[in-house]
Tab-separated table of C-alpha atoms and ligand atoms in Angstrom:
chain	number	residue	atom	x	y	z
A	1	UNK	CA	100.728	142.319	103.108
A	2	UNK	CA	98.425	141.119	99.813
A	3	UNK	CA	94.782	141.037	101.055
A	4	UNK	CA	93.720	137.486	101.376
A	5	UNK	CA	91.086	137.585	99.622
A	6	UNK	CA	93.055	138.744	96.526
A	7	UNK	CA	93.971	135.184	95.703
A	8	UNK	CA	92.346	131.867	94.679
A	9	UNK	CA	92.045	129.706	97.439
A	10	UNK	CA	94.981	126.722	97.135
A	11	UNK	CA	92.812	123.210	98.171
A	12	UNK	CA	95.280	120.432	100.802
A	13	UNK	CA	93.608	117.780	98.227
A	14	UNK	CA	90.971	117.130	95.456
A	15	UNK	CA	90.441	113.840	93.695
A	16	UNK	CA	91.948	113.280	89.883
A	17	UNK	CA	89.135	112.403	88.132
A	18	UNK	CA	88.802	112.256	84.114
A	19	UNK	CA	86.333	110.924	81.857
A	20	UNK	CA	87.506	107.522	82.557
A	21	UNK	CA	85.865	107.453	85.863
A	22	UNK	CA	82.824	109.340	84.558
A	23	UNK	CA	82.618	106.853	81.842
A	24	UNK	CA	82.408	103.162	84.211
A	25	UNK	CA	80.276	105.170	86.626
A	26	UNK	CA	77.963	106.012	84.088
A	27	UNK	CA	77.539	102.728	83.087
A	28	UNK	CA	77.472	101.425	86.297
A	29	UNK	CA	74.389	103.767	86.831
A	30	UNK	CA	73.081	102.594	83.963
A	31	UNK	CA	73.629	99.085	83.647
A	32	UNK	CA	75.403	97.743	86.704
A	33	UNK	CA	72.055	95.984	88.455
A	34	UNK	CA	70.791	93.067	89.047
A	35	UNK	CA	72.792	89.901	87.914
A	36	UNK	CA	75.603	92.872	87.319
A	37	UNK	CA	75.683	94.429	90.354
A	38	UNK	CA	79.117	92.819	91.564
A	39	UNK	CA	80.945	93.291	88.183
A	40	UNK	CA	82.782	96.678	89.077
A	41	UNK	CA	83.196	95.000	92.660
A	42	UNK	CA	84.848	92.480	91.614
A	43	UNK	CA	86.864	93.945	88.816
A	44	UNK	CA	88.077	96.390	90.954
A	45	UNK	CA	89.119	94.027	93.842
A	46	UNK	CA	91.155	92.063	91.434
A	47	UNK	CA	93.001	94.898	89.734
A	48	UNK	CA	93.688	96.233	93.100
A	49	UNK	CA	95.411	92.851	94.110
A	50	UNK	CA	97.077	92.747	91.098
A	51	UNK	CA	98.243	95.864	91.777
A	52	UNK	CA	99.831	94.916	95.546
A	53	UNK	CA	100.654	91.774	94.327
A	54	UNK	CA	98.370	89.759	97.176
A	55	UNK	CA	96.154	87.092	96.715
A	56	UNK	CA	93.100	88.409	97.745
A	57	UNK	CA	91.737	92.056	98.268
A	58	UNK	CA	87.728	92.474	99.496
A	59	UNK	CA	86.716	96.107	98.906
A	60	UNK	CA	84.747	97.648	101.790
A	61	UNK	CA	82.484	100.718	102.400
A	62	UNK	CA	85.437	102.431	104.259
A	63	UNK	CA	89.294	101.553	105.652
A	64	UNK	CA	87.767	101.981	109.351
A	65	UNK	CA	85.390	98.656	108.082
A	66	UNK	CA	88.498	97.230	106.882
A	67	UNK	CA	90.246	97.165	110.064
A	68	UNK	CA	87.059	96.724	112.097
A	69	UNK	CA	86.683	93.568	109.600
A	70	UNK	CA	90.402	92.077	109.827
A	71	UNK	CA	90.386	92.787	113.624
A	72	UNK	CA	87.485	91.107	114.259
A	73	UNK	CA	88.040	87.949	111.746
A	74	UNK	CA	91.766	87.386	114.004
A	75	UNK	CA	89.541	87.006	116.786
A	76	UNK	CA	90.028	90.353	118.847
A	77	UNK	CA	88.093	90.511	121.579
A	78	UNK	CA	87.844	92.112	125.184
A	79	UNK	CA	90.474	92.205	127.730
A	80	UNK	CA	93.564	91.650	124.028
A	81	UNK	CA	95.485	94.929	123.329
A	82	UNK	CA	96.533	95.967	120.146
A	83	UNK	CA	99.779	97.899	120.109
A	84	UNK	CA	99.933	100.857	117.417
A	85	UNK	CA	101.752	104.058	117.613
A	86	UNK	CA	100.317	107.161	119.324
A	87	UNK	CA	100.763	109.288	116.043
A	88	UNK	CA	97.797	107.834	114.025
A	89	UNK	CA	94.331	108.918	112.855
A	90	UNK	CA	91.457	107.981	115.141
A	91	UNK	CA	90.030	105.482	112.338
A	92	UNK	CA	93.039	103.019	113.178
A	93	UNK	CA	92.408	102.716	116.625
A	94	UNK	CA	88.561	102.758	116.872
A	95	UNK	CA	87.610	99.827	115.544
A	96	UNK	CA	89.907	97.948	118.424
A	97	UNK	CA	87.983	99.873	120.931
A	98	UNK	CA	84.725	98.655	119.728
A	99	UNK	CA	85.543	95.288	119.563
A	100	UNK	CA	85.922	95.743	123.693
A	101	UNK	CA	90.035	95.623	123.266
A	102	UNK	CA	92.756	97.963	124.522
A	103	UNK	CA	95.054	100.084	122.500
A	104	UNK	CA	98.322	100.500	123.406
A	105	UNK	CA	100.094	103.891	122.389
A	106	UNK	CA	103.373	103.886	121.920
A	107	UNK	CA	105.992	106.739	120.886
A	108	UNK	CA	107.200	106.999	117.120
A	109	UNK	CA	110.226	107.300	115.544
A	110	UNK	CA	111.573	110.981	114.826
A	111	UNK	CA	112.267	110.971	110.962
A	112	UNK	CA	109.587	108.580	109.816
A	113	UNK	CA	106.844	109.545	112.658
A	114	UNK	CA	106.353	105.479	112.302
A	115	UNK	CA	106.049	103.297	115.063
A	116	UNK	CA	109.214	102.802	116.961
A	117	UNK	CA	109.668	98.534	116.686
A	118	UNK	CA	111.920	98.974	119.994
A	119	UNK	CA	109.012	100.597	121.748
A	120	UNK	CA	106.153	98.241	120.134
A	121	UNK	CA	108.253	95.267	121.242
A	122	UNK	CA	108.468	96.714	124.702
A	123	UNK	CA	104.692	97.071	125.093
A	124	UNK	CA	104.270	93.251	124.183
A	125	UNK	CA	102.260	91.308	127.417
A	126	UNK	CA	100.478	87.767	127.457
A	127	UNK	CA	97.495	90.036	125.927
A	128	UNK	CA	98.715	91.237	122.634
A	129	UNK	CA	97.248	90.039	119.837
A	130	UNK	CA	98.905	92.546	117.031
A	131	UNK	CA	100.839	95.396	116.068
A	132	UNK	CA	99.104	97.783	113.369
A	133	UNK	CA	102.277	99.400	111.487
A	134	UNK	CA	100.665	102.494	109.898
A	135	UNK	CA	103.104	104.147	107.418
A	136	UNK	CA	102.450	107.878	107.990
A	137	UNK	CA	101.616	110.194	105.188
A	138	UNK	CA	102.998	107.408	102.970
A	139	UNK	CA	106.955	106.948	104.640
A	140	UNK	CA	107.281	102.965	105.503
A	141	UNK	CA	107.452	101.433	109.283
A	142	UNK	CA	110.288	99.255	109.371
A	143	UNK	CA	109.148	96.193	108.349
A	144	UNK	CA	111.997	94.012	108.641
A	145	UNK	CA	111.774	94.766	112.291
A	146	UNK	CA	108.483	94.378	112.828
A	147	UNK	CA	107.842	91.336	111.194
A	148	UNK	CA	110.653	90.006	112.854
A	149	UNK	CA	109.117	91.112	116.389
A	150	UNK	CA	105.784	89.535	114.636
A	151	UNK	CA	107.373	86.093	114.436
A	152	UNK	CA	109.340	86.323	117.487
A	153	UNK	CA	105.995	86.469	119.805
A	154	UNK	CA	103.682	85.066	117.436
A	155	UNK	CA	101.800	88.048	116.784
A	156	UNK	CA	100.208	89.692	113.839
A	157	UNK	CA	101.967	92.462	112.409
A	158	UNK	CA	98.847	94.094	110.552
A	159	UNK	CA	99.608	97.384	108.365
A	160	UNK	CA	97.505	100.472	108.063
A	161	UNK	CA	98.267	101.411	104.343
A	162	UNK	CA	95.513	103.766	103.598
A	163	UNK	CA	98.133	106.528	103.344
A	164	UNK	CA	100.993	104.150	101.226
A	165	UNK	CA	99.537	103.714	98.043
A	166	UNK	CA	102.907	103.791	96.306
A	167	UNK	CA	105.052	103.244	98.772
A	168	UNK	CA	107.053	99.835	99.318
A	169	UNK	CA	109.934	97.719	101.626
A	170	UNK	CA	112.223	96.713	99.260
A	171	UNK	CA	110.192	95.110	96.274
A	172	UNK	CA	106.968	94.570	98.219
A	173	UNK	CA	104.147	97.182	98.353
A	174	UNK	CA	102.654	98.491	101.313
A	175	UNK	CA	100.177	96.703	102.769
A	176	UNK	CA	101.313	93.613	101.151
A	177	UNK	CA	103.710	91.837	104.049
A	178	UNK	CA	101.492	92.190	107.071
A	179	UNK	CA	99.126	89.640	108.096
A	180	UNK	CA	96.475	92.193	106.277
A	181	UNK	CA	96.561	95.393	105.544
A	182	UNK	CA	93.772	98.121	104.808
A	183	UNK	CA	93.531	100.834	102.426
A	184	UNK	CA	91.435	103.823	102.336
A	185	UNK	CA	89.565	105.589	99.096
A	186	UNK	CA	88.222	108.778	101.086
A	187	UNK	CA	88.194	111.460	98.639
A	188	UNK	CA	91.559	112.603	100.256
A	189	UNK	CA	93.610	109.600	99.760
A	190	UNK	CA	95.665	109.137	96.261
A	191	UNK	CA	93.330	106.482	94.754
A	192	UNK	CA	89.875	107.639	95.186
A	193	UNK	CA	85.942	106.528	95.207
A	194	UNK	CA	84.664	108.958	97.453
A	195	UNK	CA	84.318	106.687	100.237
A	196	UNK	CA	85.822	103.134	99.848
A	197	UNK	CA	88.649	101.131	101.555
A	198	UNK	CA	89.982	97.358	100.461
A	199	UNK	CA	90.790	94.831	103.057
A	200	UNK	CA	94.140	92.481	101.373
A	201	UNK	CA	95.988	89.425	102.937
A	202	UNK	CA	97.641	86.023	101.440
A	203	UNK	CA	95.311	84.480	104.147
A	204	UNK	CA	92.578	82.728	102.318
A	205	UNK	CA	91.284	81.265	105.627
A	206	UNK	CA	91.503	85.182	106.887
A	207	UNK	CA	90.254	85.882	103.782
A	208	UNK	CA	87.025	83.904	104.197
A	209	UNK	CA	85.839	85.001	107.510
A	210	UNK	CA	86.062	88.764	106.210
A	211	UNK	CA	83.929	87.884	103.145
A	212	UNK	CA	81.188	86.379	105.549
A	213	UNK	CA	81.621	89.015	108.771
A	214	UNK	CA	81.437	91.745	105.529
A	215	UNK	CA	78.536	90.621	104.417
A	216	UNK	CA	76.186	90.169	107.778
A	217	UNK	CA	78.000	86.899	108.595
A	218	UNK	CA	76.289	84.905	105.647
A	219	UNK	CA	78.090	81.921	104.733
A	220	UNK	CA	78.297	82.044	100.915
A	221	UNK	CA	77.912	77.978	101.185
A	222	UNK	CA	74.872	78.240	103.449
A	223	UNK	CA	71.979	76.969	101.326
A	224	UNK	CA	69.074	79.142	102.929
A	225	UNK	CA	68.472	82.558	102.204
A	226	UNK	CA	69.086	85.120	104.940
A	227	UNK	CA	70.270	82.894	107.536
A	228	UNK	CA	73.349	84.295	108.752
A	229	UNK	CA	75.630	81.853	110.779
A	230	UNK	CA	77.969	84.790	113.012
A	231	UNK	CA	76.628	88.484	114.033
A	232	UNK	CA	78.703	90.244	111.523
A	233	UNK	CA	78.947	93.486	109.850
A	234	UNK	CA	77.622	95.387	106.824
A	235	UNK	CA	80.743	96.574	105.694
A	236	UNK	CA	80.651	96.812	101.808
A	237	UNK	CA	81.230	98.948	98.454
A	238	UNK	CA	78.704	99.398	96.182
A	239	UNK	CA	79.245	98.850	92.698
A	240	UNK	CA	79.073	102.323	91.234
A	241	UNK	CA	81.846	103.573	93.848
A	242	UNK	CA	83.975	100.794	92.216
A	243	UNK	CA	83.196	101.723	88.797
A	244	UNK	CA	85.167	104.857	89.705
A	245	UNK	CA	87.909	102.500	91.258
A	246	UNK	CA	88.344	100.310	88.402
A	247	UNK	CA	89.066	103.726	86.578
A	248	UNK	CA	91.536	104.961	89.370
A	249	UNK	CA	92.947	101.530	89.501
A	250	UNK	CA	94.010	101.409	85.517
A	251	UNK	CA	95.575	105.109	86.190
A	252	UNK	CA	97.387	103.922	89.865
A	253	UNK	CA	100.768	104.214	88.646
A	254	UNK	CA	99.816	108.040	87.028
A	255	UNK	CA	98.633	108.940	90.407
A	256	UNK	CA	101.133	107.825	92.379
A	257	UNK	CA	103.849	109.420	89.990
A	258	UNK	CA	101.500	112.772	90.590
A	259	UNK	CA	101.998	112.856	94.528
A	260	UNK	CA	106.019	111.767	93.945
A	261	UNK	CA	106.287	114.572	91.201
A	262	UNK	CA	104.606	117.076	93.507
A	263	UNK	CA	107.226	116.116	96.352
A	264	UNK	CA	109.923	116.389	94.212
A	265	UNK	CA	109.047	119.678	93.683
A	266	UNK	CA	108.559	120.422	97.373
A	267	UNK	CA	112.039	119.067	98.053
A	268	UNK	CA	113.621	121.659	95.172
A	269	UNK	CA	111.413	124.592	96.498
A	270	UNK	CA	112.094	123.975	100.248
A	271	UNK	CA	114.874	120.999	100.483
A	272	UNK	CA	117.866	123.435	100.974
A	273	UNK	CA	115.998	125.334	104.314
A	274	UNK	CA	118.015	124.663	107.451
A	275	UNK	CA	116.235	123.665	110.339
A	276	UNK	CA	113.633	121.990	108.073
A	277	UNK	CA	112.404	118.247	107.086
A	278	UNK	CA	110.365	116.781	104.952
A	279	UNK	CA	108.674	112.957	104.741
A	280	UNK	CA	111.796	110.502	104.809
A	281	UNK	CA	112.407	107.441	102.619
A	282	UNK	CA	114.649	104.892	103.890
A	283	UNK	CA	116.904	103.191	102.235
A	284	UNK	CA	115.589	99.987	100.629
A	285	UNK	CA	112.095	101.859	100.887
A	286	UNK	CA	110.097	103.907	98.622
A	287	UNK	CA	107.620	106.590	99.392
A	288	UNK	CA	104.281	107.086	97.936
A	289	UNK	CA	104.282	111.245	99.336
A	290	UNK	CA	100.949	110.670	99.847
A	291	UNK	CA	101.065	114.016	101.552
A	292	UNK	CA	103.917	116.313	102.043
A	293	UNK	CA	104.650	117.064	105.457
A	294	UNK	CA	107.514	119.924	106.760
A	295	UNK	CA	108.803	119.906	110.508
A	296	UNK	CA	110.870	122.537	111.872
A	297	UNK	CA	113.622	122.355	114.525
A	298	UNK	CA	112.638	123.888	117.924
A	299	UNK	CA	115.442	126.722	117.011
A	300	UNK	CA	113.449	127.924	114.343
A	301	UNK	CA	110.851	129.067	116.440
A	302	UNK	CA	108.061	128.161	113.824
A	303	UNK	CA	105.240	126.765	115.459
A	304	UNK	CA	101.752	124.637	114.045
A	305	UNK	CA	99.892	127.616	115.349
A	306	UNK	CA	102.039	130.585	113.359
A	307	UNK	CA	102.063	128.000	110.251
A	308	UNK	CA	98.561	128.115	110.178
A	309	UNK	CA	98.145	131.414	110.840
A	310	UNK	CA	100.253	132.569	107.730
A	311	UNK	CA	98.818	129.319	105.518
A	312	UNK	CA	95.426	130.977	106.225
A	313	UNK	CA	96.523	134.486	105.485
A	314	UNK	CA	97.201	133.107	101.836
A	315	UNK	CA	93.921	131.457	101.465
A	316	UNK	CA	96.180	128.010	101.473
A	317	UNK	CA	94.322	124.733	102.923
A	318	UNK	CA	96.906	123.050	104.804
A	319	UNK	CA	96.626	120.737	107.461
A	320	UNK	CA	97.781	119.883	111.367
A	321	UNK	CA	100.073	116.770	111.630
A	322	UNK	CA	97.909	113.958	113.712
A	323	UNK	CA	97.686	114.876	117.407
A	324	UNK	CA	98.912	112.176	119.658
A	325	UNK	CA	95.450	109.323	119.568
A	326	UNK	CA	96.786	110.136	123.805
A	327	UNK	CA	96.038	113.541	123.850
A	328	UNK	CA	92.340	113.101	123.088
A	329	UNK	CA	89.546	113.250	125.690
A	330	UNK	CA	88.642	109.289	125.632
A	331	UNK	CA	92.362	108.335	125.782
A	332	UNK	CA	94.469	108.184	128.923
A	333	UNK	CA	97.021	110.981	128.271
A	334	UNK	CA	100.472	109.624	127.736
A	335	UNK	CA	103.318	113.011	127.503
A	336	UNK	CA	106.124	110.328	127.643
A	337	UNK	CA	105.592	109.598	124.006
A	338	UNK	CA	107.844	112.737	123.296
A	339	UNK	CA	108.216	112.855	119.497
A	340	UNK	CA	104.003	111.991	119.088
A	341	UNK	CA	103.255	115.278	121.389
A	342	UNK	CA	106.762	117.054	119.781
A	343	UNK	CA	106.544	116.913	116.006
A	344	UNK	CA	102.984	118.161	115.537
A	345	UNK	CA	103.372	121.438	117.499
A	346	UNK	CA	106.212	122.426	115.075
A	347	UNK	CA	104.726	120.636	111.788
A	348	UNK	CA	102.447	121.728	108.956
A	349	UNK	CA	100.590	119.224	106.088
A	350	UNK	CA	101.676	120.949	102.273
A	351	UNK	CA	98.973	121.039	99.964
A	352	UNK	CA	99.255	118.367	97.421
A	353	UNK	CA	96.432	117.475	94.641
A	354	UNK	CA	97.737	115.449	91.724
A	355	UNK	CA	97.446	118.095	89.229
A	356	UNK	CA	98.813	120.925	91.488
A	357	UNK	CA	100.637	123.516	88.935
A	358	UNK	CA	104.248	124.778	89.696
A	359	UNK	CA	102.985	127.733	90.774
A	360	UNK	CA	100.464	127.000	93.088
A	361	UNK	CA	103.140	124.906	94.779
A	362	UNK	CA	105.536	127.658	94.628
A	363	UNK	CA	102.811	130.393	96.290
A	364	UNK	CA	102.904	127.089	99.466
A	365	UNK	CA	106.529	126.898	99.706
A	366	UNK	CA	106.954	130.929	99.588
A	367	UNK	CA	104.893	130.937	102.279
A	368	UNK	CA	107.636	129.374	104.506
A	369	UNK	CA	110.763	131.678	104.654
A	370	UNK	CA	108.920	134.959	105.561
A	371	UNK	CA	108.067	132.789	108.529
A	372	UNK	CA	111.809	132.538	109.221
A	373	UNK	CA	114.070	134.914	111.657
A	374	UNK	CA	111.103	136.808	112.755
B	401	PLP	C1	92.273	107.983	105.962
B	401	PLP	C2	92.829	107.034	106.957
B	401	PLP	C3	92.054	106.023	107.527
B	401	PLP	C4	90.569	105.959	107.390
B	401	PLP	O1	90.090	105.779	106.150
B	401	PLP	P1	88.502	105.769	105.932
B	401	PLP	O2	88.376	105.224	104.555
B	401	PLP	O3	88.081	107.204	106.058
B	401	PLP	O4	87.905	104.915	106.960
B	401	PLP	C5	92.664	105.099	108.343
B	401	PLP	N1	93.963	105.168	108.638
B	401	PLP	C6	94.747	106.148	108.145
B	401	PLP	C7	96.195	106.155	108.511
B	401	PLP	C8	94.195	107.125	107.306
B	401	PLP	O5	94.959	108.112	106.834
């Protein structure tokens, strides 16, 4: 056994950052105030939608705001449910509790861990308002069905993209086909500002009410100062985090070719293991690998707990796949989603930091087959 402590710690994620970001958020420290303290803001909301190809994007202190924003603007309110699947992080479904609606849990699918669209369309009452599609570690919900389920019950198929930067249904990007989606710049995610998140839609009219709930519900046409018009939110970026965006914005299609090239090299390290899978890509759909997920078969015997045992043992960060949202004290448990409470108890996140050398990834993957035929 090599001691632990006899090598450098591998990180789950770190932020790329080069002098380009250093550079605008200089000068946003310097400079961006006053009658410039939207410039960055703005600039980076624009390249973003240029980036997703949508008509409008509104960059927000976080992708929880996001949601809570877009939620909120479609009129969500108590006693509506929101159907999303149970596999999801906690920031997708708390914003529908606080706006006094129900969440509805439903099971995912067993090689995407995305929302099953036979199961969402099953939970569908008089009450539903939406489906969130949130395309896990970066592998796509099926849109086609959703949005068809969407149109069927005149519902809004809204899509949690904070983990699909990259990723796309055909030849539109996530995030881009819903009736919004959100996106997430924690300091994890593949496009960074440390804390951030955009809101996007086509909407202008959704678009409008997000600009005014974002901003303390002041009408930008409302002639007095601080008289808001709606109890809104205070939901916003400031402009030096979006200095860093702009920067991480003009290198997007570097990043995302980082997290593919580092998957790529977790499918030749690991791809030929029996009993093993790694994040899917559909055909017709391509994956950002936002982060690089393996689940073993129940035959392997290779559990979450003897994963992270051995991870640890190397001084390796990685990471638990989502518990069920069902599982979790304030939640009414719900076992009969089997793949949510199946996958993560035999599942382990991969480190997966843009710059990750070849053999940091190969000390991750070596990790794996001493686990095997214990
Ligand atoms: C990271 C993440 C969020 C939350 O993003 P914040 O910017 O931290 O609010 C929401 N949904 C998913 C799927 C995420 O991975």
């Amino acid at each position: 056994m090599t001691a632990p402590d006899s090598k450098l710690p591998i990180a789950y994620t770190r932020p790329s950052i080069t002098d380009l970001e250093v550079e605008y958020a200089t000068d946003a420290a310097r400079n961006g105030w006053g009658p410039r303290c939207y410039d960055y803001i703005h600039r980076f909301e624009e390249g973003f939608a240029s980036h997703l190809g949508v008509s409008r994007a509104i960059a927000t202190s976080s992708c929880t705001g996001a949601m809570h924003l877009g939620l909120s603007a479609l009129g969500i309110d108590a006693g509506d449910e929101v159907i999303l699947a149970d596999t999801n992080w906690i920031a997708t479904a708390a914003p529908i509790v606080h706006l006094g609606a129900t969440p509805v849990l439903v099971d995912i699918l067993p090689d995407t861990w995305c929302i099953d669209p036979a199961l969402a369309e099953a939970a569908i009452t008089p009450r539903t308002k939406a489906i969130i599609a949130t395309h896990l570690y970066g592998s796509m919900c099926d849109m086609h069905a959703l949005l068809a389920i969407g149109e069927r019950h005149g519902i809004a198929i809204i899509e949690d993209a904070a983990e699909a930067i990259g990723s796309a249904w055909g030849d539109k990007r996530a995030g881009a086909m819903g009736t919004f989606g959100t996106f997430s710049f924690h300091g994890t995610k593949t496009v960074t500002t440390g804390e951030g998140g955009m809101f996007v839609t086509h909407d202008a009219a959704l678009a409008a009410k997000v600009d005014q709930l974002a901003n303390h519900g002041r009408d930008p046409n409302e002639p007095r100062q601080f008289f808001p018009t709606v109890t809104g939110y205070k939901f916003k970026i400031a402009n030096v985090q979006a200095a860093i965006g702009c920067a991480q914005v003009e290198r997007i299609d570097e990043l995302i070719a980082g997290k593919r090239r580092i998957m790529a090299r977790y499918q030749a390290l690991l791809g030929d293991l029996d009993g093993m899978s790694l994040n899917a890509e559909p055909e017709g759909s391509t994956n950002g690998f936002w982060m690089p997920t393996a689940v073993f078969s129940p035959e392997t015997g290779i559990t979450r707990e003897r994963l992270m045992e051995a991870f640890r043992a190397e001084a390796i960060d990685a990471r638990v796949f989502f518990w069920p949202l069902s599982s979790l004290p304030m939640f009414p448990d719900n076992p009969g989603n089997v793949n949510a409470y199946d996958v993560p108890g035999r599942a382990i996140n991969l480190p997966s930091y843009h710059d990750m050398s070849e053999d940091d990834q190969a000390r991750v993957a070596g990790v794996i087959p001493k686990l095997r035929n214990r």
